[in-house]
mmCIF file of C-alpha atoms in Angstrom:
data_model
loop_
_atom_site.group_PDB
_atom_site.id
_atom_site.type_symbol
_atom_site.label_atom_id
_atom_site.label_comp_id
_atom_site.label_asym_id
_atom_site.label_seq_id
_atom_site.Cartn_x
_atom_site.Cartn_y
_atom_site.Cartn_z
ATOM 1 C CA ILE C 53 0.000 0.000 0.000
ATOM 2 C CA LYS C 54 1.563 3.253 -1.147
ATOM 3 C CA ASN C 55 -1.132 5.642 -0.008
ATOM 4 C CA GLY C 56 -4.225 5.776 2.160
ATOM 5 C CA ALA C 57 -6.876 8.005 3.695
ATOM 6 C CA SER C 58 -8.929 8.070 6.852
ATOM 7 C CA LEU C 59 -12.154 9.665 8.007
ATOM 8 C CA VAL C 60 -13.467 9.890 11.575
ATOM 9 C CA VAL C 61 -17.129 10.840 11.948
ATOM 10 C CA ASP C 62 -19.370 11.517 14.927
ATOM 11 C CA VAL C 63 -22.405 9.557 13.769
ATOM 12 C CA LYS C 64 -24.719 11.220 16.292
ATOM 13 C CA SER C 65 -24.039 14.774 15.118
ATOM 14 C CA GLY C 66 -22.676 14.291 11.601
ATOM 15 C CA ASP C 67 -19.482 16.159 12.526
ATOM 16 C CA ILE C 68 -16.298 15.205 10.685
ATOM 17 C CA LEU C 69 -13.805 14.946 13.559
ATOM 18 C CA ALA C 70 -10.768 14.116 11.433
ATOM 19 C CA MET C 71 -9.957 13.718 7.749
ATOM 20 C CA VAL C 72 -6.626 12.558 6.375
ATOM 21 C CA GLY C 73 -6.609 12.736 2.585
ATOM 22 C CA SER C 74 -3.250 11.082 1.883
ATOM 23 C CA LYS C 75 -0.187 9.769 3.683
ATOM 24 C CA ASN C 76 1.576 13.124 3.302
ATOM 25 C CA TYR C 77 0.470 16.348 1.637
ATOM 26 C CA TYR C 78 4.077 17.003 0.541
ATOM 27 C CA ALA C 79 4.839 13.451 -0.657
ATOM 28 C CA LYS C 80 6.754 13.352 -3.957
ATOM 29 C CA ASP C 81 6.376 9.612 -4.706
ATOM 30 C CA ILE C 82 2.592 9.996 -4.893
ATOM 31 C CA ASP C 83 0.277 12.901 -5.587
ATOM 32 C CA GLY C 84 0.146 13.848 -1.914
ATOM 33 C CA LYS C 85 -2.104 16.860 -2.484
ATOM 34 C CA TYR C 86 -4.877 14.550 -3.731
ATOM 35 C CA ASN C 87 -7.657 14.049 -1.161
ATOM 36 C CA VAL C 88 -8.548 10.349 -1.328
ATOM 37 C CA ALA C 89 -11.320 10.838 1.260
ATOM 38 C CA THR C 90 -13.380 12.791 -1.284
ATOM 39 C CA ALA C 91 -12.182 10.925 -4.391
ATOM 40 C CA LEU C 92 -13.994 8.231 -6.360
ATOM 41 C CA ARG C 93 -12.707 4.807 -5.299
ATOM 42 C CA GLN C 94 -14.111 1.285 -5.557
ATOM 43 C CA PRO C 95 -15.432 0.284 -2.112
ATOM 44 C CA GLY C 96 -14.976 -3.471 -2.557
ATOM 45 C CA SER C 97 -16.779 -5.657 -0.038
ATOM 46 C CA SER C 98 -17.686 -2.701 2.182
ATOM 47 C CA ILE C 99 -20.672 -2.191 -0.130
ATOM 48 C CA LYS C 100 -22.151 -5.637 0.611
ATOM 49 C CA PRO C 101 -24.214 -4.628 3.690
ATOM 50 C CA ILE C 102 -26.368 -2.366 1.503
ATOM 51 C CA ASN C 103 -27.217 -5.313 -0.752
ATOM 52 C CA TYR C 104 -28.112 -7.495 2.242
ATOM 53 C CA LEU C 105 -30.082 -4.663 3.815
ATOM 54 C CA LEU C 106 -32.141 -4.487 0.626
ATOM 55 C CA ALA C 107 -32.765 -8.230 0.860
ATOM 56 C CA LEU C 108 -34.163 -7.793 4.385
ATOM 57 C CA LYS C 109 -36.420 -4.996 3.128
ATOM 58 C CA ASN C 110 -37.573 -7.345 0.349
ATOM 59 C CA GLY C 111 -38.734 -9.983 2.805
ATOM 60 C CA TYR C 112 -35.671 -12.189 3.215
ATOM 61 C CA SER C 113 -34.407 -13.088 6.674
ATOM 62 C CA LEU C 114 -30.891 -13.762 7.924
ATOM 63 C CA SER C 115 -31.795 -17.442 8.029
ATOM 64 C CA SER C 116 -32.859 -17.476 4.359
ATOM 65 C CA THR C 117 -30.490 -19.603 2.307
ATOM 66 C CA ILE C 118 -28.624 -19.109 -0.940
ATOM 67 C CA ASP C 119 -26.251 -21.275 -2.989
ATOM 68 C CA ASP C 120 -22.552 -20.540 -2.816
ATOM 69 C CA SER C 121 -21.814 -22.451 -6.000
ATOM 70 C CA PRO C 122 -20.368 -21.648 -9.451
ATOM 71 C CA VAL C 123 -22.475 -19.468 -11.732
ATOM 72 C CA VAL C 124 -21.971 -17.812 -15.120
ATOM 73 C CA TYR C 125 -24.018 -14.834 -16.300
ATOM 74 C CA LYS C 126 -24.239 -14.354 -20.055
ATOM 75 C CA ILE C 127 -25.003 -10.741 -20.924
ATOM 76 C CA LYS C 128 -25.482 -9.724 -24.544
ATOM 77 C CA GLY C 129 -22.516 -7.799 -25.923
ATOM 78 C CA GLN C 130 -20.298 -8.613 -22.929
ATOM 79 C CA LYS C 131 -17.965 -11.369 -21.841
ATOM 80 C CA PRO C 132 -19.555 -14.032 -19.608
ATOM 81 C CA TYR C 133 -19.415 -12.933 -15.962
ATOM 82 C CA SER C 134 -18.451 -15.611 -13.426
ATOM 83 C CA PRO C 135 -17.886 -14.201 -9.909
ATOM 84 C CA GLN C 136 -15.405 -15.989 -7.657
ATOM 85 C CA ASN C 137 -14.923 -16.088 -3.899
ATOM 86 C CA TYR C 138 -11.676 -14.616 -2.610
ATOM 87 C CA ASN C 139 -10.462 -18.073 -1.481
ATOM 88 C CA GLY C 140 -11.526 -19.833 -4.689
ATOM 89 C CA LYS C 141 -13.731 -22.260 -2.743
ATOM 90 C CA TYR C 142 -17.480 -22.901 -2.483
ATOM 91 C CA MET C 143 -19.474 -23.486 0.713
ATOM 92 C CA GLY C 144 -22.671 -24.796 -0.870
ATOM 93 C CA ARG C 145 -26.017 -23.836 0.648
ATOM 94 C CA VAL C 146 -25.488 -21.076 3.237
ATOM 95 C CA THR C 147 -27.654 -18.643 5.168
ATOM 96 C CA LEU C 148 -27.574 -14.953 4.328
ATOM 97 C CA ARG C 149 -26.007 -14.422 7.741
ATOM 98 C CA THR C 150 -23.098 -16.739 6.925
ATOM 99 C CA ALA C 151 -22.727 -15.285 3.431
ATOM 100 C CA LEU C 152 -22.418 -11.705 4.676
ATOM 101 C CA ALA C 153 -20.346 -12.492 7.775
ATOM 102 C CA SER C 154 -17.927 -14.498 5.592
ATOM 103 C CA SER C 155 -18.003 -11.857 2.837
ATOM 104 C CA LEU C 156 -18.723 -14.471 0.179
ATOM 105 C CA ASN C 157 -18.751 -12.974 -3.311
ATOM 106 C CA ILE C 158 -20.921 -15.430 -5.224
ATOM 107 C CA PRO C 159 -23.943 -15.260 -2.869
ATOM 108 C CA SER C 160 -23.710 -11.459 -2.907
ATOM 109 C CA VAL C 161 -23.949 -11.393 -6.709
ATOM 110 C CA LYS C 162 -26.803 -13.926 -6.723
ATOM 111 C CA LEU C 163 -28.609 -11.866 -4.106
ATOM 112 C CA LEU C 164 -28.259 -8.700 -6.199
ATOM 113 C CA GLU C 165 -29.719 -10.557 -9.176
ATOM 114 C CA LYS C 166 -32.803 -11.176 -7.030
ATOM 115 C CA ASN C 167 -32.829 -7.690 -5.455
ATOM 116 C CA GLY C 168 -32.296 -5.768 -8.696
ATOM 117 C CA VAL C 169 -29.408 -3.435 -9.559
ATOM 118 C CA ASN C 170 -31.643 -0.372 -9.867
ATOM 119 C CA GLU C 171 -33.252 -1.130 -6.525
ATOM 120 C CA MET C 172 -29.834 -1.300 -4.843
ATOM 121 C CA ILE C 173 -28.894 2.015 -6.444
ATOM 122 C CA ASP C 174 -32.139 3.524 -5.132
ATOM 123 C CA LEU C 175 -31.415 2.376 -1.571
ATOM 124 C CA ALA C 176 -27.788 3.504 -1.727
ATOM 125 C CA SER C 177 -28.964 6.905 -2.956
ATOM 126 C CA ASP C 178 -31.353 7.192 0.004
ATOM 127 C CA MET C 179 -28.401 6.362 2.266
ATOM 128 C CA GLY C 180 -26.268 9.175 0.842
ATOM 129 C CA ILE C 181 -24.343 7.755 -2.120
ATOM 130 C CA THR C 182 -24.601 10.157 -5.063
ATOM 131 C CA THR C 183 -22.044 8.706 -7.484
ATOM 132 C CA TRP C 184 -24.131 6.026 -9.220
ATOM 133 C CA GLU C 185 -26.293 8.313 -11.340
ATOM 134 C CA GLU C 186 -25.207 6.779 -14.667
ATOM 135 C CA ARG C 187 -27.113 3.570 -14.001
ATOM 136 C CA ASN C 188 -26.346 1.969 -17.346
ATOM 137 C CA ARG C 189 -22.704 1.686 -16.255
ATOM 138 C CA PHE C 190 -23.501 -0.853 -13.554
ATOM 139 C CA GLY C 191 -24.354 -4.514 -13.504
ATOM 140 C CA LEU C 192 -24.217 -7.400 -11.070
ATOM 141 C CA SER C 193 -20.583 -6.665 -10.169
ATOM 142 C CA LEU C 194 -21.987 -3.719 -8.209
ATOM 143 C CA ALA C 195 -22.572 -6.314 -5.464
ATOM 144 C CA LEU C 196 -18.791 -6.637 -5.100
ATOM 145 C CA GLY C 197 -17.976 -2.937 -5.044
ATOM 146 C CA SER C 198 -17.335 -2.143 -8.707
ATOM 147 C CA GLY C 199 -19.236 1.161 -8.455
ATOM 148 C CA GLU C 200 -16.995 4.001 -7.334
ATOM 149 C CA VAL C 201 -17.988 5.948 -4.214
ATOM 150 C CA LYS C 202 -16.526 8.658 -2.023
ATOM 151 C CA MET C 203 -15.268 7.758 1.442
ATOM 152 C CA THR C 204 -17.344 10.607 2.830
ATOM 153 C CA GLU C 205 -20.479 9.057 1.316
ATOM 154 C CA ILE C 206 -19.829 5.444 2.308
ATOM 155 C CA SER C 207 -19.267 6.790 5.831
ATOM 156 C CA GLN C 208 -22.629 8.517 5.561
ATOM 157 C CA ALA C 209 -24.248 5.215 4.595
ATOM 158 C CA TYR C 210 -22.593 3.277 7.421
ATOM 159 C CA SER C 211 -23.600 5.904 9.974
ATOM 160 C CA ILE C 212 -27.215 4.909 9.277
ATOM 161 C CA PHE C 213 -26.441 1.425 10.603
ATOM 162 C CA ALA C 214 -24.883 3.006 13.702
ATOM 163 C CA ASN C 215 -28.004 5.149 14.202
ATOM 164 C CA LEU C 216 -30.360 2.185 13.713
ATOM 165 C CA GLY C 217 -31.882 3.455 10.504
ATOM 166 C CA GLU C 218 -31.694 7.203 11.022
ATOM 167 C CA LYS C 219 -29.695 9.272 8.561
ATOM 168 C CA ILE C 220 -27.842 12.215 10.094
ATOM 169 C CA GLU C 221 -26.270 14.329 7.385
ATOM 170 C CA ILE C 222 -22.472 14.426 7.521
ATOM 171 C CA ASN C 223 -21.310 18.033 7.398
ATOM 172 C CA PRO C 224 -17.759 19.320 8.007
ATOM 173 C CA ILE C 225 -18.800 22.944 8.601
ATOM 174 C CA LEU C 226 -19.931 24.035 12.071
ATOM 175 C CA GLU C 227 -20.180 27.776 11.539
ATOM 176 C CA ILE C 228 -19.282 30.522 9.081
ATOM 177 C CA LYS C 229 -18.575 34.055 10.245
ATOM 178 C CA THR C 230 -17.858 37.268 8.392
ATOM 179 C CA TYR C 231 -14.671 39.247 9.050
ATOM 180 C CA LEU C 232 -16.753 41.312 11.472
ATOM 181 C CA GLY C 233 -17.530 38.220 13.508
ATOM 182 C CA GLU C 234 -21.157 37.994 12.393
ATOM 183 C CA SER C 235 -22.437 34.426 12.078
ATOM 184 C CA ILE C 236 -23.938 33.834 8.631
ATOM 185 C CA TYR C 237 -24.229 30.050 8.940
ATOM 186 C CA GLN C 238 -24.830 27.807 11.946
ATOM 187 C CA LYS C 239 -24.945 24.063 11.528
ATOM 188 C CA GLU C 240 -28.232 22.298 12.212
ATOM 189 C CA ILE C 241 -28.473 18.557 12.666
ATOM 190 C CA LYS C 242 -30.686 17.180 9.893
ATOM 191 C CA THR C 243 -32.193 13.735 10.401
ATOM 192 C CA LYS C 244 -34.295 11.401 8.300
ATOM 193 C CA THR C 245 -35.393 7.801 8.890
ATOM 194 C CA VAL C 246 -34.176 5.793 5.904
ATOM 195 C CA VAL C 247 -34.236 2.207 7.122
ATOM 196 C CA GLU C 248 -36.351 0.271 9.596
ATOM 197 C CA PRO C 249 -34.389 0.058 12.885
ATOM 198 C CA GLU C 250 -34.774 -3.707 13.142
ATOM 199 C CA TYR C 251 -33.100 -4.197 9.750
ATOM 200 C CA ALA C 252 -30.205 -1.898 10.645
ATOM 201 C CA TYR C 253 -29.809 -3.783 13.923
ATOM 202 C CA MET C 254 -29.694 -7.133 12.127
ATOM 203 C CA ILE C 255 -26.991 -5.959 9.710
ATOM 204 C CA ASN C 256 -24.954 -4.628 12.653
ATOM 205 C CA ASP C 257 -25.324 -7.953 14.427
ATOM 206 C CA VAL C 258 -24.069 -9.889 11.396
ATOM 207 C CA LEU C 259 -21.115 -7.551 10.899
ATOM 208 C CA SER C 260 -20.148 -8.123 14.538
ATOM 209 C CA ASP C 261 -19.611 -11.804 13.621
#
């Protein structure tokens, strides 16, 4: 790893407590002045909880089962798509709980096929992700994190799990004053219930595995 970024958020207030955009602003071996925390990056498996959250909203339970077995998707005009697990193995019939807790790739893709790509984009948008507007760019690989997001926005989405379904807008600005000291902006905490609390709780419980 040659570079990295970090974001620390107070999920109850939406305050950004710390943001580190690169390993060193003055680094010569990388573009140190580039803020990775606000850049478009593939989120990988960190996107999976949104897919499983959608499954819960669609009537699945954590004890519902799905096949972790080889599959090939043939899409017109594209190469066949055959997702693989990171360890190259298959676990057979597994519960959604096991699939998410083990971060299995194949069940996640199969689950998205059932959930619907557009429906996952809709939920992610409600949770604060704004970077998937060109929907025709995305397919089933979205389940594995192929759609680029900003760290600030994936943090926004995860804060909803922490708040048991309530979205509290992440905002780095507390107050703006004029040169005379007059306050022209004061932060207000904006909240909105996005997800049923029981579903957020269940995802949290699985992630704790």
